[in-house]
Amino acid sequence: MTPDLDERAAAILRANDRGGYTVPTAGLYPYQWNWDSGLAALGFAQFDLDRAWRELETLAEAAWPNGMWPHIVFRADDPDYFPGPSVWDAGGEAAFPSSGVSQPPVAISMARLLYERDPEFGRPRLAALMPKLLAWRDWFRRDRAGHGGAILITHPWESGRDNAPDWDAALANVSAEGVGPYTRRDTAHVDPAMRPTRAEYDRYIALVSWGRAAGWDTGRIAREGPFAVADPATTFILMRADRDLMALAEALGEAEAARRIAADLDRAGDAAAALWSDALGAYVARDERTGRQADCISSAAFLAWYGGMRDPNREGRLMTTLRAVLQAAPRALPSLDPRDPRFDARRYWRGPVWAFINWMVARGLAEAGHHAEAARLRADTRALIEGAGFCEYFDPTDGSGAGGREFSWTAAVWLAWASPAHEEG
Ligand code: DGY
C-alpha cells in the first residue's frame, strides 16, 4: 500500500504545480503561498531536485525591494479567492503583485536541505538565491523585531496559524468598524466549521485595510499598527533559518554574512525568555502593545528544539508539558492543548494536527535526543495520512481528515519523512 501512497504524494505535487510554483491545493488556495512553497520544495527534492530549487526561485522572484518575501504571490488573478490582489494592493515595486505581509521563513531552511542533498548541483542555484535569502532574514530582524528580539507578526495571516488562540486577546483589540461588505470564498470550498469565524475574518480584513492605507510600510505597521504579537513559531523558525543560513554562508565563503547572523543568534536566548510562561511551562505568544502573554499551549511552543533552544530548565519543563499534551491527544500533535476549553478538534489552528508541524517539531526533538517523542509524532503522522489521505490537517480525536484535500505540504512531508520508505525518522 505504501508505494502507492508515495506515488500519490508525488502525483499531488505534480498536479498542484502551476509551472515552476506550486499551489497548496486547487480551489481553496489558488496562488503561491510562502511557507507552503518551502515545503513543496522539500517534497520535490525527494524526486526532482531541479524542480525543488525552482520552487524556491519562483518564491524569491516576488521578494520586495525591502527584503520581505510576501506570504502570497499573485501571478494571475483568480476570482475564486478572497482577498485577492486588488484588495491587498501590495507588491507594486516588486516583480509581482502580492500580499503585504510575510510568513515564517521555512523556505530558508529548505535551501539548506536542498543544497546538502547535492552541493555541487546546488551551489550555483544557492549562490544566485543568497542575496535574497539574506535580505529576507535581515528584514525580519529589522522590521519585525519585538521585545527581547522575539519576532512579531502584524497580521494573523503572517503567522500562517490564522485563528490560533495565541492571538485572541490581541485581535479583540482590533476594531472591525468600517469594514464594508465582502464575500468570503474559503467557506465555499470547505465546511465553515473548519474555518475562522466571521468576527475573526472581519478583523483580518480590517488589518489589510490598515496596511494598505499605510502604503505597506512594513516597519511602520509593526511600530504603529493595530496588531503586533510576538509569535513563538516565527521566532523559532527564524532561529532555525538563521542557523541554516549561517552554514550556507560559510559554505559559500560569505564570512561577513555568517558573522552578522551569529551575532543575532547570540541574542536568541533573550527572545525565548520574552516568550516563556512559567505558569504554563511553555513558550507563548506575547502582545507587543499590552505586554500580555497568551494563556494557551499551542503546538508552536514545541518548535523550541527545532529553533535550537537547549536551556536545561526551560526545555526540561517544556518536555513535561509536551508529554501531557501527547497523553491527552489520541493523535498528535494537536495545534492546541486538548485540555484547553477552546480546543476545537476540526477548526483549523484551534485543535487539528498539521503534518508539517509534526515534521518540524520531531526534527528538533530528535536533534535534542528525544527520540521516543519524535517517533510518536512520525508514527501518528503516518497513520493519519494512511487513514485519511493527504488532507490539509487532521482531527486529533478520531484521525479523520479536514480542510482542503490533495494538499501539497502533506504530500511533501509524507515523501520526505512519514513514508515507511524512509528508514530513519
Ligand atoms: C487564507 O486565505 O485562509 C489564508 O490562510 C491566508 O493566508
Short mmCIF file of C-alpha atoms and ligand atoms in Angstrom, two decimals:
data_model
loop_
_atom_site.label_atom_id
_atom_site.label_comp_id
_atom_site.label_asym_id
_atom_site.label_seq_id
_atom_site.Cartn_x
_atom_site.Cartn_y
_atom_site.Cartn_z
CA MET A 1 0.00 0.00 0.00
CA THR A 2 2.83 2.36 0.79
CA PRO A 3 4.48 2.56 -2.65
CA ASP A 4 1.03 3.63 -3.82
CA LEU A 5 1.00 6.43 -1.31
CA ASP A 6 4.50 7.51 -2.39
CA GLU A 7 3.25 7.68 -5.96
CA ARG A 8 0.10 9.52 -4.98
CA ALA A 9 2.08 12.07 -2.98
CA ALA A 10 4.36 12.78 -5.95
CA ALA A 11 1.30 12.99 -8.22
CA ILE A 12 -0.27 15.59 -5.90
CA LEU A 13 2.82 17.78 -6.08
CA ARG A 14 2.85 17.47 -9.86
CA ALA A 15 -0.87 18.22 -10.11
CA ASN A 16 -0.51 21.30 -7.89
CA ASP A 17 2.44 22.54 -9.99
CA ARG A 18 1.40 25.63 -11.95
CA GLY A 19 4.66 25.86 -13.90
CA GLY A 20 7.59 26.45 -11.53
CA TYR A 21 5.48 27.15 -8.49
CA THR A 22 3.06 25.00 -6.53
CA VAL A 23 -0.34 25.90 -5.12
CA PRO A 24 -1.18 24.45 -1.68
CA THR A 25 -4.32 22.88 -3.13
CA ALA A 26 -6.59 23.65 -6.08
CA GLY A 27 -9.61 25.84 -5.34
CA LEU A 28 -9.15 26.87 -1.71
CA TYR A 29 -5.63 28.29 -2.21
CA PRO A 30 -5.07 29.06 -5.90
CA TYR A 31 -1.81 31.04 -5.61
CA GLN A 32 1.76 30.51 -4.39
CA TRP A 33 1.88 30.63 -0.60
CA ASN A 34 5.18 31.23 1.10
CA TRP A 35 5.65 28.52 3.72
CA ASP A 36 3.64 26.02 1.67
CA SER A 37 6.07 26.62 -1.15
CA GLY A 38 9.09 25.96 1.09
CA LEU A 39 7.56 22.62 1.98
CA ALA A 40 6.68 21.84 -1.64
CA ALA A 41 10.41 22.26 -2.36
CA LEU A 42 11.12 19.67 0.33
CA GLY A 43 8.71 17.28 -1.37
CA PHE A 44 10.06 17.82 -4.89
CA ALA A 45 13.59 17.31 -3.56
CA GLN A 46 12.71 13.66 -2.98
CA PHE A 47 12.35 13.01 -6.74
CA ASP A 48 13.29 16.13 -8.74
CA LEU A 49 15.97 18.34 -7.22
CA ASP A 50 15.98 20.79 -10.10
CA ARG A 51 12.22 21.38 -9.67
CA ALA A 52 12.74 21.78 -5.92
CA TRP A 53 15.21 24.64 -6.47
CA ARG A 54 12.80 26.17 -8.98
CA GLU A 55 10.14 26.36 -6.26
CA LEU A 56 12.41 28.49 -4.06
CA GLU A 57 13.48 30.58 -7.03
CA THR A 58 9.93 31.44 -8.06
CA LEU A 59 9.11 32.38 -4.48
CA ALA A 60 12.20 34.59 -4.34
CA GLU A 61 11.19 36.30 -7.59
CA ALA A 62 8.39 38.04 -5.67
CA ALA A 63 10.70 39.43 -2.95
CA TRP A 64 10.16 43.09 -2.15
CA PRO A 65 12.92 45.70 -2.50
CA ASN A 66 12.96 45.96 1.33
CA GLY A 67 13.87 42.25 1.56
CA MET A 68 10.48 40.81 2.56
CA TRP A 69 9.24 37.67 0.84
CA PRO A 70 5.44 38.06 0.80
CA HIS A 71 3.08 35.39 2.04
CA ILE A 72 1.04 35.13 -1.19
CA VAL A 73 2.31 35.76 -4.71
CA PHE A 74 -0.43 36.71 -7.16
CA ARG A 75 0.82 35.76 -10.61
CA ALA A 76 -2.67 35.72 -12.08
CA ASP A 77 -5.98 36.95 -10.76
CA ASP A 78 -8.34 34.22 -9.56
CA PRO A 79 -11.80 35.49 -8.62
CA ASP A 80 -12.30 32.31 -6.61
CA TYR A 81 -10.03 33.62 -3.81
CA PHE A 82 -10.68 36.45 -1.39
CA PRO A 83 -8.91 38.75 -0.62
CA GLY A 84 -7.12 38.89 -3.96
CA PRO A 85 -4.56 41.31 -5.44
CA SER A 86 -6.91 44.28 -5.80
CA VAL A 87 -7.83 44.15 -2.10
CA TRP A 88 -4.22 43.91 -0.93
CA ASP A 89 -2.92 46.42 -3.49
CA ALA A 90 0.63 45.47 -2.48
CA GLY A 91 3.94 44.50 -4.02
CA GLY A 92 3.78 47.30 -6.58
CA GLU A 93 7.55 47.79 -6.65
CA ALA A 94 8.26 44.06 -6.75
CA ALA A 95 8.05 41.78 -9.77
CA PHE A 96 4.55 40.55 -8.93
CA PRO A 97 1.50 41.75 -7.04
CA SER A 98 1.42 40.08 -3.64
CA SER A 99 0.01 40.25 -0.15
CA GLY A 100 1.58 42.84 2.16
CA VAL A 101 2.78 40.55 4.96
CA SER A 102 5.29 37.71 5.14
CA GLN A 103 5.20 34.21 6.63
CA PRO A 104 7.54 32.07 8.81
CA PRO A 105 10.77 31.57 6.84
CA VAL A 106 10.61 27.80 6.43
CA ALA A 107 11.89 28.27 2.87
CA ILE A 108 15.30 29.44 4.11
CA SER A 109 15.90 26.16 5.91
CA MET A 110 14.72 24.25 2.85
CA ALA A 111 17.52 25.90 0.86
CA ARG A 112 19.99 24.18 3.17
CA LEU A 113 18.27 20.80 2.79
CA LEU A 114 18.32 21.13 -0.99
CA TYR A 115 21.94 22.24 -1.03
CA GLU A 116 23.09 19.38 1.16
CA ARG A 117 21.37 16.79 -0.99
CA ASP A 118 23.79 17.66 -3.80
CA PRO A 119 26.20 20.54 -3.05
CA GLU A 120 27.77 20.51 -6.48
CA PHE A 121 24.44 20.76 -8.27
CA GLY A 122 23.05 23.25 -5.76
CA ARG A 123 25.98 25.65 -5.48
CA PRO A 124 25.18 27.95 -8.41
CA ARG A 125 21.47 27.93 -7.52
CA LEU A 126 22.27 28.78 -3.92
CA ALA A 127 24.78 31.48 -4.86
CA ALA A 128 22.13 33.18 -7.01
CA LEU A 129 19.50 32.98 -4.26
CA MET A 130 21.78 34.01 -1.40
CA PRO A 131 21.33 37.80 -1.59
CA LYS A 132 17.54 37.44 -1.35
CA LEU A 133 17.73 34.83 1.41
CA LEU A 134 19.95 37.16 3.44
CA ALA A 135 17.81 40.21 2.72
CA TRP A 136 14.71 38.37 3.96
CA ARG A 137 16.23 37.35 7.29
CA ASP A 138 17.65 40.87 7.68
CA TRP A 139 14.13 42.21 7.08
CA PHE A 140 12.73 40.05 9.90
CA ARG A 141 15.42 41.21 12.30
CA ARG A 142 14.91 44.87 11.30
CA ASP A 143 11.15 45.27 10.70
CA ARG A 144 9.72 42.51 12.86
CA ALA A 145 11.89 42.60 15.99
CA GLY A 146 9.81 42.86 19.15
CA HIS A 147 10.53 42.85 22.86
CA GLY A 148 13.74 40.91 23.58
CA GLY A 149 14.16 40.23 19.85
CA ALA A 150 11.16 37.87 19.63
CA ILE A 151 9.65 38.09 16.14
CA LEU A 152 6.40 39.96 15.61
CA ILE A 153 3.54 39.20 13.32
CA THR A 154 1.40 42.14 12.23
CA HIS A 155 -1.50 40.05 10.94
CA PRO A 156 -2.66 36.56 11.99
CA TRP A 157 -2.04 35.52 8.37
CA GLU A 158 1.61 36.44 8.82
CA SER A 159 1.95 33.60 11.33
CA GLY A 160 0.31 31.11 8.96
CA ARG A 161 -1.64 29.94 12.04
CA ASP A 162 -4.55 32.24 11.29
CA ASN A 163 -7.04 31.56 14.06
CA ALA A 164 -4.74 30.20 16.78
CA PRO A 165 -5.98 31.26 20.24
CA ASP A 166 -2.50 32.78 20.62
CA TRP A 167 -3.92 35.97 19.09
CA ASP A 168 -7.42 36.02 20.55
CA ALA A 169 -6.79 38.82 23.06
CA ALA A 170 -4.75 40.98 20.66
CA LEU A 171 -7.26 40.50 17.85
CA ALA A 172 -10.13 41.50 20.14
CA ASN A 173 -8.45 44.92 20.38
CA VAL A 174 -8.61 45.40 16.60
CA SER A 175 -11.67 47.36 15.54
CA ALA A 176 -13.71 45.91 12.70
CA GLU A 177 -15.69 49.11 12.30
CA GLY A 178 -15.63 50.42 8.77
CA VAL A 179 -15.15 47.00 7.17
CA GLY A 180 -17.59 47.09 4.27
CA PRO A 181 -19.48 44.15 2.84
CA TYR A 182 -17.37 41.34 1.39
CA THR A 183 -17.86 37.72 0.38
CA ARG A 184 -15.63 35.04 1.79
CA ARG A 185 -14.59 32.37 -0.68
CA ASP A 186 -12.91 29.92 1.72
CA THR A 187 -16.23 28.77 3.17
CA ALA A 188 -17.45 27.90 -0.33
CA HIS A 189 -14.66 25.31 -0.51
CA VAL A 190 -14.70 23.78 2.97
CA ASP A 191 -17.15 23.45 5.84
CA PRO A 192 -17.30 26.77 7.73
CA ALA A 193 -16.98 24.79 10.99
CA MET A 194 -13.36 24.07 9.98
CA ARG A 195 -12.51 27.72 9.27
CA PRO A 196 -12.03 31.00 11.20
CA THR A 197 -15.20 32.74 12.35
CA ARG A 198 -16.83 35.76 10.74
CA ALA A 199 -15.70 38.01 13.65
CA GLU A 200 -12.08 36.93 13.07
CA TYR A 201 -12.38 37.45 9.32
CA ASP A 202 -13.73 40.96 9.77
CA ARG A 203 -10.60 41.80 11.74
CA TYR A 204 -8.33 40.14 9.19
CA ILE A 205 -9.85 42.43 6.56
CA ALA A 206 -9.62 45.49 8.84
CA LEU A 207 -5.88 44.80 9.22
CA VAL A 208 -5.44 44.52 5.45
CA SER A 209 -7.16 47.92 5.09
CA TRP A 210 -4.87 49.44 7.72
CA GLY A 211 -1.74 48.16 6.00
CA ARG A 212 -2.94 49.31 2.59
CA ALA A 213 -3.62 52.80 3.98
CA ALA A 214 -0.09 52.77 5.46
CA GLY A 215 1.28 52.10 1.97
CA TRP A 216 2.55 48.72 3.18
CA ASP A 217 5.40 50.39 5.06
CA THR A 218 6.30 47.21 6.94
CA GLY A 219 8.38 48.91 9.64
CA ARG A 220 5.64 51.42 10.43
CA ILE A 221 2.98 48.72 10.50
CA ALA A 222 4.94 46.83 13.18
CA ARG A 223 5.52 50.01 15.20
CA GLU A 224 2.10 51.63 14.92
CA GLY A 225 -0.41 49.16 13.51
CA PRO A 226 -3.37 47.86 15.49
CA PHE A 227 -1.92 44.36 15.84
CA ALA A 228 1.63 43.28 16.73
CA VAL A 229 2.19 39.99 18.53
CA ALA A 230 5.42 38.09 19.12
CA ASP A 231 4.92 34.60 17.72
CA PRO A 232 6.89 31.67 19.16
CA ALA A 233 6.63 29.73 15.87
CA THR A 234 8.02 32.55 13.72
CA THR A 235 10.68 33.26 16.33
CA PHE A 236 11.87 29.64 16.45
CA ILE A 237 11.58 29.10 12.68
CA LEU A 238 13.69 32.21 12.10
CA MET A 239 16.27 30.99 14.62
CA ARG A 240 16.44 27.76 12.67
CA ALA A 241 16.60 29.63 9.38
CA ASP A 242 19.47 31.71 10.75
CA ARG A 243 21.46 28.67 11.80
CA ASP A 244 20.89 27.08 8.40
CA LEU A 245 21.72 30.27 6.53
CA MET A 246 24.88 30.73 8.57
CA ALA A 247 26.02 27.26 7.47
CA LEU A 248 25.20 28.15 3.86
CA ALA A 249 27.03 31.47 4.10
CA GLU A 250 30.08 29.64 5.41
CA ALA A 251 29.82 27.09 2.59
CA LEU A 252 29.88 29.96 0.08
CA GLY A 253 32.70 31.75 1.90
CA GLU A 254 30.48 34.71 2.86
CA ALA A 255 32.19 35.41 6.19
CA GLU A 256 30.63 38.81 6.88
CA ALA A 257 27.08 37.46 6.48
CA ALA A 258 27.89 34.49 8.71
CA ARG A 259 29.20 36.83 11.42
CA ARG A 260 26.13 39.06 11.23
CA ILE A 261 23.82 36.09 11.68
CA ALA A 262 25.91 34.65 14.51
CA ALA A 263 25.61 37.93 16.42
CA ASP A 264 21.80 37.74 16.19
CA LEU A 265 21.77 34.11 17.26
CA ASP A 266 23.80 35.04 20.36
CA ARG A 267 20.82 37.10 21.49
CA ALA A 268 18.25 34.37 20.79
CA GLY A 269 18.03 33.40 24.45
CA ASP A 270 16.55 36.85 25.22
CA ALA A 271 13.80 36.27 22.68
CA ALA A 272 12.98 32.92 24.22
CA ALA A 273 12.89 34.46 27.70
CA ALA A 274 10.37 37.07 26.49
CA LEU A 275 8.06 34.26 25.37
CA TRP A 276 8.45 31.87 28.29
CA SER A 277 5.46 31.38 30.58
CA ASP A 278 6.36 29.87 33.91
CA ALA A 279 2.70 29.41 34.70
CA LEU A 280 2.11 27.22 31.64
CA GLY A 281 5.56 25.65 31.29
CA ALA A 282 5.64 26.63 27.63
CA TYR A 283 6.60 29.35 25.18
CA VAL A 284 3.60 31.52 24.38
CA ALA A 285 2.73 34.50 22.20
CA ARG A 286 3.16 37.99 23.66
CA ASP A 287 1.11 41.04 22.68
CA GLU A 288 3.63 43.77 21.89
CA ARG A 289 1.05 46.51 22.52
CA THR A 290 -0.08 45.40 26.00
CA GLY A 291 2.90 43.27 27.10
CA ARG A 292 0.46 40.46 27.95
CA GLN A 293 1.28 36.84 27.29
CA ALA A 294 -1.25 34.48 25.71
CA ASP A 295 -2.84 31.93 28.03
CA CYS A 296 -2.71 28.82 25.87
CA ILE A 297 -0.37 25.98 24.97
CA SER A 298 -0.11 25.75 21.18
CA SER A 299 2.00 23.36 19.13
CA ALA A 300 4.17 26.41 18.31
CA ALA A 301 5.76 26.08 21.78
CA PHE A 302 7.28 22.75 20.84
CA LEU A 303 9.23 24.24 17.93
CA ALA A 304 11.75 25.40 20.56
CA TRP A 305 14.00 22.42 19.93
CA TYR A 306 13.78 22.94 16.15
CA GLY A 307 14.86 26.52 16.78
CA GLY A 308 17.89 25.27 18.74
CA MET A 309 16.80 26.10 22.30
CA ARG A 310 18.66 23.93 24.79
CA ASP A 311 18.10 25.52 28.20
CA PRO A 312 18.01 22.53 30.60
CA ASN A 313 15.49 24.12 32.98
CA ARG A 314 13.07 25.53 30.45
CA GLU A 315 13.30 22.71 27.94
CA GLY A 316 13.00 20.21 30.80
CA ARG A 317 9.69 21.75 31.80
CA LEU A 318 8.65 22.05 28.18
CA MET A 319 9.13 18.30 27.82
CA THR A 320 6.82 17.71 30.80
CA THR A 321 4.23 19.91 29.08
CA LEU A 322 4.69 18.11 25.76
CA ARG A 323 4.21 14.71 27.40
CA ALA A 324 0.96 15.89 28.99
CA VAL A 325 -0.31 17.17 25.62
CA LEU A 326 0.70 13.91 23.90
CA GLN A 327 -1.12 11.94 26.54
CA ALA A 328 -4.28 13.99 26.06
CA ALA A 329 -4.29 13.55 22.27
CA PRO A 330 -5.25 10.23 20.64
CA ARG A 331 -3.42 11.56 17.54
CA ALA A 332 -0.59 14.04 17.91
CA LEU A 333 0.40 16.82 17.74
CA PRO A 334 -2.76 18.88 18.30
CA SER A 335 -2.33 22.56 17.48
CA LEU A 336 -3.95 23.41 20.83
CA ASP A 337 -3.73 21.51 24.10
CA PRO A 338 -6.86 19.28 24.18
CA ARG A 339 -7.33 20.17 27.86
CA ASP A 340 -7.93 23.82 26.89
CA PRO A 341 -11.63 24.77 26.88
CA ARG A 342 -11.13 26.47 23.47
CA PHE A 343 -9.94 23.20 21.90
CA ASP A 344 -11.94 22.55 18.73
CA ALA A 345 -10.86 19.31 17.03
CA ARG A 346 -11.69 20.37 13.46
CA ARG A 347 -11.39 24.16 13.42
CA TYR A 348 -8.12 25.00 11.64
CA TRP A 349 -5.48 26.12 14.19
CA ARG A 350 -7.63 25.60 17.29
CA GLY A 351 -7.04 21.87 17.65
CA PRO A 352 -6.23 19.95 14.44
CA VAL A 353 -2.94 18.19 13.72
CA TRP A 354 -0.74 19.54 10.92
CA ALA A 355 1.69 17.05 9.36
CA PHE A 356 4.37 19.64 8.59
CA ILE A 357 4.37 20.96 12.16
CA ASN A 358 4.85 17.37 13.32
CA TRP A 359 7.83 17.07 10.99
CA MET A 360 9.49 20.25 12.25
CA VAL A 361 8.81 19.52 15.92
CA ALA A 362 10.07 15.94 15.50
CA ARG A 363 13.26 17.11 13.78
CA GLY A 364 14.02 19.35 16.72
CA LEU A 365 13.19 16.64 19.24
CA ALA A 366 15.40 14.06 17.51
CA GLU A 367 18.29 16.52 17.30
CA ALA A 368 17.96 17.13 21.04
CA GLY A 369 17.96 13.38 21.72
CA HIS A 370 14.24 12.99 22.46
CA HIS A 371 13.78 10.04 20.16
CA ALA A 372 10.69 8.48 21.74
CA GLU A 373 8.61 11.64 21.29
CA ALA A 374 9.94 12.16 17.76
CA ALA A 375 8.99 8.58 16.90
CA ARG A 376 5.46 9.09 18.27
CA LEU A 377 4.98 12.12 16.01
CA ARG A 378 6.21 10.26 12.98
CA ALA A 379 4.07 7.19 13.65
CA ASP A 380 0.99 9.35 14.18
CA THR A 381 1.64 11.37 11.02
CA ARG A 382 1.98 8.17 9.01
CA ALA A 383 -1.21 6.68 10.47
CA LEU A 384 -3.17 9.89 9.84
CA ILE A 385 -2.15 10.05 6.18
CA GLU A 386 -2.68 6.31 5.65
CA GLY A 387 -6.11 6.60 7.21
CA ALA A 388 -7.43 9.86 5.76
CA GLY A 389 -5.23 10.74 2.77
CA PHE A 390 -3.30 13.92 2.04
CA CYS A 391 -5.62 16.33 3.82
CA GLU A 392 -4.69 19.85 4.87
CA TYR A 393 -4.99 18.87 8.55
CA PHE A 394 -6.44 16.14 10.77
CA ASP A 395 -8.76 15.73 13.72
CA PRO A 396 -6.64 14.61 16.71
CA THR A 397 -9.58 12.88 18.39
CA ASP A 398 -10.60 10.44 15.65
CA GLY A 399 -7.92 10.83 12.96
CA SER A 400 -10.32 12.00 10.25
CA GLY A 401 -9.12 14.46 7.62
CA ALA A 402 -10.22 18.11 7.46
CA GLY A 403 -9.76 21.29 5.43
CA GLY A 404 -8.56 21.10 1.83
CA ARG A 405 -7.75 17.79 0.11
CA GLU A 406 -4.78 16.72 -2.07
CA PHE A 407 -2.58 19.11 -0.15
CA SER A 408 0.98 19.86 -1.25
CA TRP A 409 2.60 20.10 2.17
CA THR A 410 1.04 16.90 3.46
CA ALA A 411 2.28 15.11 0.33
CA ALA A 412 5.74 16.65 0.80
CA VAL A 413 6.01 15.59 4.43
CA TRP A 414 4.92 12.09 3.50
CA LEU A 415 7.65 11.79 0.87
CA ALA A 416 10.37 13.37 2.99
CA TRP A 417 9.66 11.75 6.34
CA ALA A 418 6.43 9.95 7.16
CA SER A 419 6.59 7.29 4.44
CA PRO A 420 8.00 3.94 5.58
CA ALA A 421 10.30 4.25 2.56
CA HIS A 422 12.48 6.27 4.94
CA GLU A 423 14.43 4.01 7.27
CA GLU A 424 15.08 6.56 9.94
CA GLY A 425 12.95 9.39 11.27
C1 DGY B 1 -6.44 32.05 3.93
O1 DGY B 1 -6.85 32.59 2.92
O2 DGY B 1 -7.16 31.43 4.72
C2 DGY B 1 -5.04 32.05 4.22
O3 DGY B 1 -4.72 31.36 5.38
C3 DGY B 1 -4.46 33.43 4.24
O4 DGY B 1 -3.11 33.27 4.19
#
